[in-house]
Coordinates of C-alpha atoms in Angstrom, one line a residue:
X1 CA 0.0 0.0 0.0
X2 CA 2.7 2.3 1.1
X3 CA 4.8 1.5 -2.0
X4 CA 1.5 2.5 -3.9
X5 CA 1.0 5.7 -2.4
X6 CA 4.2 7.0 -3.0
X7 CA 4.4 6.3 -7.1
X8 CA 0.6 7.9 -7.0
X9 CA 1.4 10.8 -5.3
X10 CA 4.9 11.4 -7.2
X11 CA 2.7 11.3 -10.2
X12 CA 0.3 13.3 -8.9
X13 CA 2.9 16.0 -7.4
X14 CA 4.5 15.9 -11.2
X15 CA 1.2 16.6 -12.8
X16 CA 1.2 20.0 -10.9
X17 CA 4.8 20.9 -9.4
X18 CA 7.7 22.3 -11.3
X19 CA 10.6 19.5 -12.0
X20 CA 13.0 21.1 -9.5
X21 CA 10.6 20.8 -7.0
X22 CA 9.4 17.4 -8.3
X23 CA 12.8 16.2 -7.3
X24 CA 13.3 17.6 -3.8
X25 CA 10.2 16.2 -3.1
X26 CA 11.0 12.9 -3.8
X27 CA 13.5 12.1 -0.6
X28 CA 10.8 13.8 1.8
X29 CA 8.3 11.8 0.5
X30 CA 10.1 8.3 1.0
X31 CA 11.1 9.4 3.9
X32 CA 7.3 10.1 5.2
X33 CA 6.4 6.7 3.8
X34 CA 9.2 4.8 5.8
X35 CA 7.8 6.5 8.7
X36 CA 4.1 5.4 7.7
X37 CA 5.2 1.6 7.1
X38 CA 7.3 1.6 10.6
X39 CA 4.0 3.0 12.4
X40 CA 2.0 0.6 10.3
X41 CA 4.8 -2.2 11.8
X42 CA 3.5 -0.8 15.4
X43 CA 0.0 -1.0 14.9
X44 CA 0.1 -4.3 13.5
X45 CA 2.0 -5.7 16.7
X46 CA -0.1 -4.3 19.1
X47 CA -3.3 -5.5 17.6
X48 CA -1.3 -8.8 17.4
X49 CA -1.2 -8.6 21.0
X50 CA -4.8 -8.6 21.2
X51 CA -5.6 -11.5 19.0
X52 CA -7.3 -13.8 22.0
X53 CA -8.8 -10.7 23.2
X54 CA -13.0 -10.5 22.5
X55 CA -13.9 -8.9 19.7
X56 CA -15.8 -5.8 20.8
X57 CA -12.5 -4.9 22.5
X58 CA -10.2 -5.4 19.6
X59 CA -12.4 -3.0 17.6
X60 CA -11.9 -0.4 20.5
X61 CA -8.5 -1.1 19.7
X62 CA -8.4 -0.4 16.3
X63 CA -10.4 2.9 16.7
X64 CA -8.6 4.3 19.4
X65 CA -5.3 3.2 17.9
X66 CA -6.4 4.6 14.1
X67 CA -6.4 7.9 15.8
X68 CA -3.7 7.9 17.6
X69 CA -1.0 6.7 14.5
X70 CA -2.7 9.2 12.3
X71 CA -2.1 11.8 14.9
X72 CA 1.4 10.9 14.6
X73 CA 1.5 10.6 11.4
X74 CA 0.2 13.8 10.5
X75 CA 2.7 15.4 12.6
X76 CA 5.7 13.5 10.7
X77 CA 4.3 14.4 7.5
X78 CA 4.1 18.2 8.3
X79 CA 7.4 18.5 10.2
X80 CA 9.0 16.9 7.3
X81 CA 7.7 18.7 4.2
X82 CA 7.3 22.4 6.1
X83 CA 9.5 22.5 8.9
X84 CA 12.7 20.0 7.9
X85 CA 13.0 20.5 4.4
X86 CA 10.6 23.4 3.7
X87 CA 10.3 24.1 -0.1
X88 CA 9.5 27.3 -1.5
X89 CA 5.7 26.5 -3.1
X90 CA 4.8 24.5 0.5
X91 CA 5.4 27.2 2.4
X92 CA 3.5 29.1 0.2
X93 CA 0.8 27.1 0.4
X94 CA 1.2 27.1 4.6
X95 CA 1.2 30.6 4.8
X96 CA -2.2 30.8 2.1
X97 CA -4.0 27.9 4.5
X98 CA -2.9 29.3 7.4
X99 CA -4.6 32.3 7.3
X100 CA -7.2 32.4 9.9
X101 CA -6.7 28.5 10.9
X102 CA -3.9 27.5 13.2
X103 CA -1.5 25.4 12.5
X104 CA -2.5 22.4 15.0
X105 CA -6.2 22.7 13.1
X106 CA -4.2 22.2 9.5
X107 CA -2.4 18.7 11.1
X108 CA -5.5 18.0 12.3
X109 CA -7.3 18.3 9.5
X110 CA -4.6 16.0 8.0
X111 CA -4.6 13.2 10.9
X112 CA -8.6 13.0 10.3
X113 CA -7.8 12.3 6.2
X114 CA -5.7 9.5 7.6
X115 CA -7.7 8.2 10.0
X116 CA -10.1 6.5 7.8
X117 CA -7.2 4.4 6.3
X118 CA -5.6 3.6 9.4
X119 CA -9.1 2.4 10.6
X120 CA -9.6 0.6 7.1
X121 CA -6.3 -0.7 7.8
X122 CA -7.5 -2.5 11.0
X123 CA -10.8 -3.5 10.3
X124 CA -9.1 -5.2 7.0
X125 CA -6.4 -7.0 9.6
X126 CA -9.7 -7.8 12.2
X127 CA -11.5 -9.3 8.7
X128 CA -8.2 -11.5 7.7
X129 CA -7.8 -12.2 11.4
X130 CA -11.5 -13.6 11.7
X131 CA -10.9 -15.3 8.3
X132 CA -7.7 -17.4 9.2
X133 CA -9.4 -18.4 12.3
X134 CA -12.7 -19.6 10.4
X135 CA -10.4 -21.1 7.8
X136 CA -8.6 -23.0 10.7
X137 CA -11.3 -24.2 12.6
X138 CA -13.0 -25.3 8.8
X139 CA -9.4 -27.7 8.7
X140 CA -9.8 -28.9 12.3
X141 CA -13.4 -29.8 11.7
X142 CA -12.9 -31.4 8.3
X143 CA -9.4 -33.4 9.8
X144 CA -11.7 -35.0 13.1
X145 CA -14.2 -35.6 10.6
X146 CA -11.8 -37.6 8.5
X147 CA -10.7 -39.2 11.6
X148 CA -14.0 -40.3 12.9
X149 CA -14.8 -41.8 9.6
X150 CA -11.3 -43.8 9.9
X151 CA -12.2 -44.6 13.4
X152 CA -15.7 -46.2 11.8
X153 CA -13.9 -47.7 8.8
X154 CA -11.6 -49.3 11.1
X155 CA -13.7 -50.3 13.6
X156 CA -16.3 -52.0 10.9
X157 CA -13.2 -54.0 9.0
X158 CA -12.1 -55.8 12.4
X159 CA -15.2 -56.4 12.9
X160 CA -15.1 -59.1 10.0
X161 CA -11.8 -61.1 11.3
X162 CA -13.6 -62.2 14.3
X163 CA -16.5 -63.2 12.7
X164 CA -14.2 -65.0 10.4
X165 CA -12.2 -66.7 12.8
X166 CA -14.8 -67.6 14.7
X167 CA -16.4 -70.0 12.2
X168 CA -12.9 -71.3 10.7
X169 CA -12.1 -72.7 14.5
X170 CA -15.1 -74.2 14.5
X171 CA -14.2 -75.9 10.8
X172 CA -10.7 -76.6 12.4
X173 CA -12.1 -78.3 15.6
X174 CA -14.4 -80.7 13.3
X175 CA -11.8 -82.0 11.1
X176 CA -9.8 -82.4 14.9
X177 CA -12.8 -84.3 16.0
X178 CA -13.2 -86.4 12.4
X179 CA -9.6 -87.4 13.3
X180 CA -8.2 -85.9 9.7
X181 CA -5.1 -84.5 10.9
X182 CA -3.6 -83.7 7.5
X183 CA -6.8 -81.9 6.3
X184 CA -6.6 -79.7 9.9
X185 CA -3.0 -78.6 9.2
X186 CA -3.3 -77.8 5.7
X187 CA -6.4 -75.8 7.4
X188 CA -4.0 -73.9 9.6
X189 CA -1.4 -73.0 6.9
X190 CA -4.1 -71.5 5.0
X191 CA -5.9 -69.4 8.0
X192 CA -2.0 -68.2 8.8
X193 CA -1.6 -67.5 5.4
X194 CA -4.8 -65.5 5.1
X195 CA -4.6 -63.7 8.3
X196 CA -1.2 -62.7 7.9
X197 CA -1.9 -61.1 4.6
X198 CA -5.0 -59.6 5.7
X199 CA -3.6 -57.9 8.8
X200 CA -1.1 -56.1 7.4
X201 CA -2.8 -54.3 5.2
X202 CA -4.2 -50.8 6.9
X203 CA -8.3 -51.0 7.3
X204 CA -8.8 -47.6 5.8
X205 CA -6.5 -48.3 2.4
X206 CA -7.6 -49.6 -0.5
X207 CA -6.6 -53.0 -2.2
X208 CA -6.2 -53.5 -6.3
X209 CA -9.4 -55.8 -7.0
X210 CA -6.8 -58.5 -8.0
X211 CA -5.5 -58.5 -4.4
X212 CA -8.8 -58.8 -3.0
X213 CA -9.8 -61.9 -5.0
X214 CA -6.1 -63.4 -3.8
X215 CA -7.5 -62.9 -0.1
X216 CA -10.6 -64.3 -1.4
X217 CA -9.2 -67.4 -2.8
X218 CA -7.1 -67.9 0.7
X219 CA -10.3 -67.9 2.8
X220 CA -12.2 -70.4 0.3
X221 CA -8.6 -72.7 0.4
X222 CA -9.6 -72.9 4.1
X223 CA -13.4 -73.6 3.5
X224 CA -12.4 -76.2 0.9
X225 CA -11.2 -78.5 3.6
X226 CA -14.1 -78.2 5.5
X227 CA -16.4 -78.9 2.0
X228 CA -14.6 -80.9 -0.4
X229 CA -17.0 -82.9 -2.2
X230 CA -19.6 -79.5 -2.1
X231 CA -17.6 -76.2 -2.8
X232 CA -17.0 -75.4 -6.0
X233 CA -15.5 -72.1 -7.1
X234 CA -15.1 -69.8 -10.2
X235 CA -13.7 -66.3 -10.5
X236 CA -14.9 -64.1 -13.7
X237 CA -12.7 -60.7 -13.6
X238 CA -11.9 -59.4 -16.7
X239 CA -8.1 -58.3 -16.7
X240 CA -9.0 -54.8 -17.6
X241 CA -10.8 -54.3 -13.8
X242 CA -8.1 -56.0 -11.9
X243 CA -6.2 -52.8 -11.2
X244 CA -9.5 -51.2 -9.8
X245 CA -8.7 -50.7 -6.2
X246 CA -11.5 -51.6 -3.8
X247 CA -11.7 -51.8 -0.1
X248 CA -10.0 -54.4 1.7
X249 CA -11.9 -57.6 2.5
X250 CA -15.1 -55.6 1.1
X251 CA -15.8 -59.2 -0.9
X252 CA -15.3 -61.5 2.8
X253 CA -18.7 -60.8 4.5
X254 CA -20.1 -61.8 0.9
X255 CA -18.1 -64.7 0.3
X256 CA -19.0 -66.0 4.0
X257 CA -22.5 -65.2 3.8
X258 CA -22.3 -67.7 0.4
X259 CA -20.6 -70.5 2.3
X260 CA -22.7 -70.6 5.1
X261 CA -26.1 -70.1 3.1
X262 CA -25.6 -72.1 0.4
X263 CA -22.9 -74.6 0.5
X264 CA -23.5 -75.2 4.1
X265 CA -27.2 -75.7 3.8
X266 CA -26.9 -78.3 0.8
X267 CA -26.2 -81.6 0.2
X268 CA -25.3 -81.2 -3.3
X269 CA -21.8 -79.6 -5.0
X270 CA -22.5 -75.8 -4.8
X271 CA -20.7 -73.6 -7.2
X272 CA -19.7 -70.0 -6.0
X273 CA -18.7 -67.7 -8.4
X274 CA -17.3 -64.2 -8.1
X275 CA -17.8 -61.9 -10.8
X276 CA -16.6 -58.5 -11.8
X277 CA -18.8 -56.1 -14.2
X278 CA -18.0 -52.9 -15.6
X279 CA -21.2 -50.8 -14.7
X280 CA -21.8 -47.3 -16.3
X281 CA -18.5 -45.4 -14.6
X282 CA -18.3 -47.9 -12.1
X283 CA -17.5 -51.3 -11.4
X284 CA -20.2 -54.6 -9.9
X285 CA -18.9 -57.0 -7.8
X286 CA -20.9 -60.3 -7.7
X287 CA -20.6 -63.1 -5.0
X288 CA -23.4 -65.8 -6.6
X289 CA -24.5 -69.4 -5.7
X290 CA -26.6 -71.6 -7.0
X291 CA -27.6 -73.7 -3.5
X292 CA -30.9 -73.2 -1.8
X293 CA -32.8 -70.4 -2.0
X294 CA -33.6 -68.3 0.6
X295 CA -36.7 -66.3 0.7
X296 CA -36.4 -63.0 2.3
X297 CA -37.0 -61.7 5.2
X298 CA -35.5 -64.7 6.6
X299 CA -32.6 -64.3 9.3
X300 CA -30.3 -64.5 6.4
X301 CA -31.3 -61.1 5.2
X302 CA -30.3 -59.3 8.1
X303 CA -26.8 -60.8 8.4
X304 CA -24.6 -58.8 10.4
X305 CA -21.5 -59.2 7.8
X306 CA -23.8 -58.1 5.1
X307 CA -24.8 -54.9 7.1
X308 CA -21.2 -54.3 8.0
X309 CA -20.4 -53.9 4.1
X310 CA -23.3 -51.5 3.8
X311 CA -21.6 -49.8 6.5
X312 CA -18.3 -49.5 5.3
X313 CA -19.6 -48.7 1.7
X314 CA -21.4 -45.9 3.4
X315 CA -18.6 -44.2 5.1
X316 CA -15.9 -45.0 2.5
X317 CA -17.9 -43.5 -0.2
X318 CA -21.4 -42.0 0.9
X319 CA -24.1 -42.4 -1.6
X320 CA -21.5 -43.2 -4.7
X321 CA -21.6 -46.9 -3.7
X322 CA -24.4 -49.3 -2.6
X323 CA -24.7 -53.1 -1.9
X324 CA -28.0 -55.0 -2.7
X325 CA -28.5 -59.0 -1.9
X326 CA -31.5 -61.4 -2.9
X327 CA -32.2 -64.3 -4.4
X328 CA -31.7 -65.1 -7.8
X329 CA -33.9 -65.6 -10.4
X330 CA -32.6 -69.2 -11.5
X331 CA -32.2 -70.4 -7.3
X332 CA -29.6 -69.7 -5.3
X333 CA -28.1 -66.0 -3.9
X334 CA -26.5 -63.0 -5.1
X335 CA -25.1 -60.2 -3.3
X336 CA -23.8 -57.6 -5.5
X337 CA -21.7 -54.3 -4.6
X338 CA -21.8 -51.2 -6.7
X339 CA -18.7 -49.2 -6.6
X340 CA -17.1 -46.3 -8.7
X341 CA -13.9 -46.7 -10.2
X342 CA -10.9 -45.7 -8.7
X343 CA -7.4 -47.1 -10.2
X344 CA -4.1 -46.1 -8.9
X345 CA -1.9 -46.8 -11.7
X346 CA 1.7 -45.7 -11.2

């Protein structure tokens, strides 16, 4: 601002001033404007000073300190230009103004002219202050908003692993109790293998699609030794959706809810089949069997694991995704998850 004023007023001064005076005016007029930023510096600390204070007293502060630094301004200004390095036209001009006012009304009248952009000045510093502070408490909101909905996303993946591991121990103990021992340890390898590969992914990241059907294919390894003669499994992704990234173990209430309705429920072979669609700018995800159908409204259709991907769905991308289940047209289940394409290719 300061740098602004002094070009305008140079040019304004040059517009109507001889060139000899142009010049000599030139030093003074720096000068006044260094001594305008440095009170500017003051102000600016001392209403920095007041920054926790309430606001009815900060605007006090920048009335009653407007006044006061235009005072002093005013004063600088006419010592410098008619009592320090007086020029001819100036004093002129002081002598012409002064008639019949004195010269504490002529700084005056001066100080009030720049009291209005002092006062500017700190209602524009109140406005930035008030600005910054809405600004940051937006960012704080937003951030524990984004944590709370990590918290949930969290929370609602390890709720799945139990589940999970409560039903393969009870696969485990009947193959102990059958008295298959190789069957049992090949059982253990594989809930190992899974678990170690699930847990160390973070709950909140994503997975490429093709990673989530590895997972998949580990946890129905470990139901294939509980259902040899009835498990059958296909997997239907075309290559061109396995680098969509989905979320981690979004497929594994799905794939449970399968096993447990369908093969578990039958006496006869039970094919699951997993199936990846591309779907307008999105992608479906299909977990299918063709066991025994289950009407709804049955117990099945309020599975907790099936609820718990609606969940996550909902908190991991609001009203973008959805997850629907029934049963199908030809017998058996479907549970199908709509999601919108997101691929992290490096």
């Amino acid at each position: 601002f300061w740098l602004v004023y002094f070009l305008v007023n140079t040019l304004r001064m040059a517009l109507s001033m001889h060139e000899a005076e142009q010049l000599e005016m030139l030093p003074r007029r720096a000068l006044v404007c260094v001594v305008g930023i440095a009170l500017n510096i003051v102000f600016h600390r001392l209403l920095r000073r007041m920054d926790d204070s309430p606001l009815w007293l900060r605007v006090q502060a920048v009335a009653i300190g407007a006044a006061v630094f235009a005072a002093l301004y005013a004063n600088v200004n006419h010592f410098v230009f008619y009592k320090l390095y007086p020029s001819p036209s100036m004093v002129a001009d002081l002598i012409q103004d002064s008639h019949g006012m004195a010269i504490w009304k002529i700084i005056a009248d001066t100080a009030v002219s720049w009291y209005f952009f002092f006062a500017a000045w700190g209602a524009l510093y109140l406005a930035l202050g008030y600005a910054q502070r809405a600004n940051a408490a937006e960012r704080a909101a937003l951030e524990a908003i984004a944590q709370a909905r990590d918290a949930q996303l969290r929370a609602l993946r390890y709720q799945i692993n139990p589940h999970f591991l409560f039903n393969a121990l009870n696969s485990l103990s009947a193959l102990v109790l059958r008295a298959r021992p190789a069957e049992a340890e090949r059982m253990i390898l594989n809930l190992s293998t899974f678990f170690r590969t699930s847990l160390a992914t973070d709950p909140v990241e994503d997975v490429p699609l093709s990673e989530e059907i590895r997972l998949q294919r580990l946890y129905l390894d470990i139901e294939a030794v509980r259902f040899p003669e009835r498990l059958r499994v296909e997997v239907d992704v075309p290559a061109d959706l396995e680098s969509v990234w989905v979320p981690t173990l979004i497929l594994q209430p799905l794939v449970e809810n399968a096993i447990k309705h369908g093969v578990a429920n039958s006496t006869a072979p039970v094919t699951l089949t997993i199936r990846a669609r591309p779907s307008g700018d999105g992608v479906l995800l299909l977990v299918e069997n063709d066991g025994p159908t289950v009407a709804p409204g049955t117990p099945r259709n309020g599975s907790v694991g099936l609820a718990n991907v609606r969940a996550r769905l909902l908190a991991r991308f609001g009203a973008a995704a959805d997850c629907n289940f029934g049963p199908r047209g030809s017998g058996g289940w479907r549970s199908a998850i709509r999601l919108p394409i997101e691929r992290y290719d490096c």
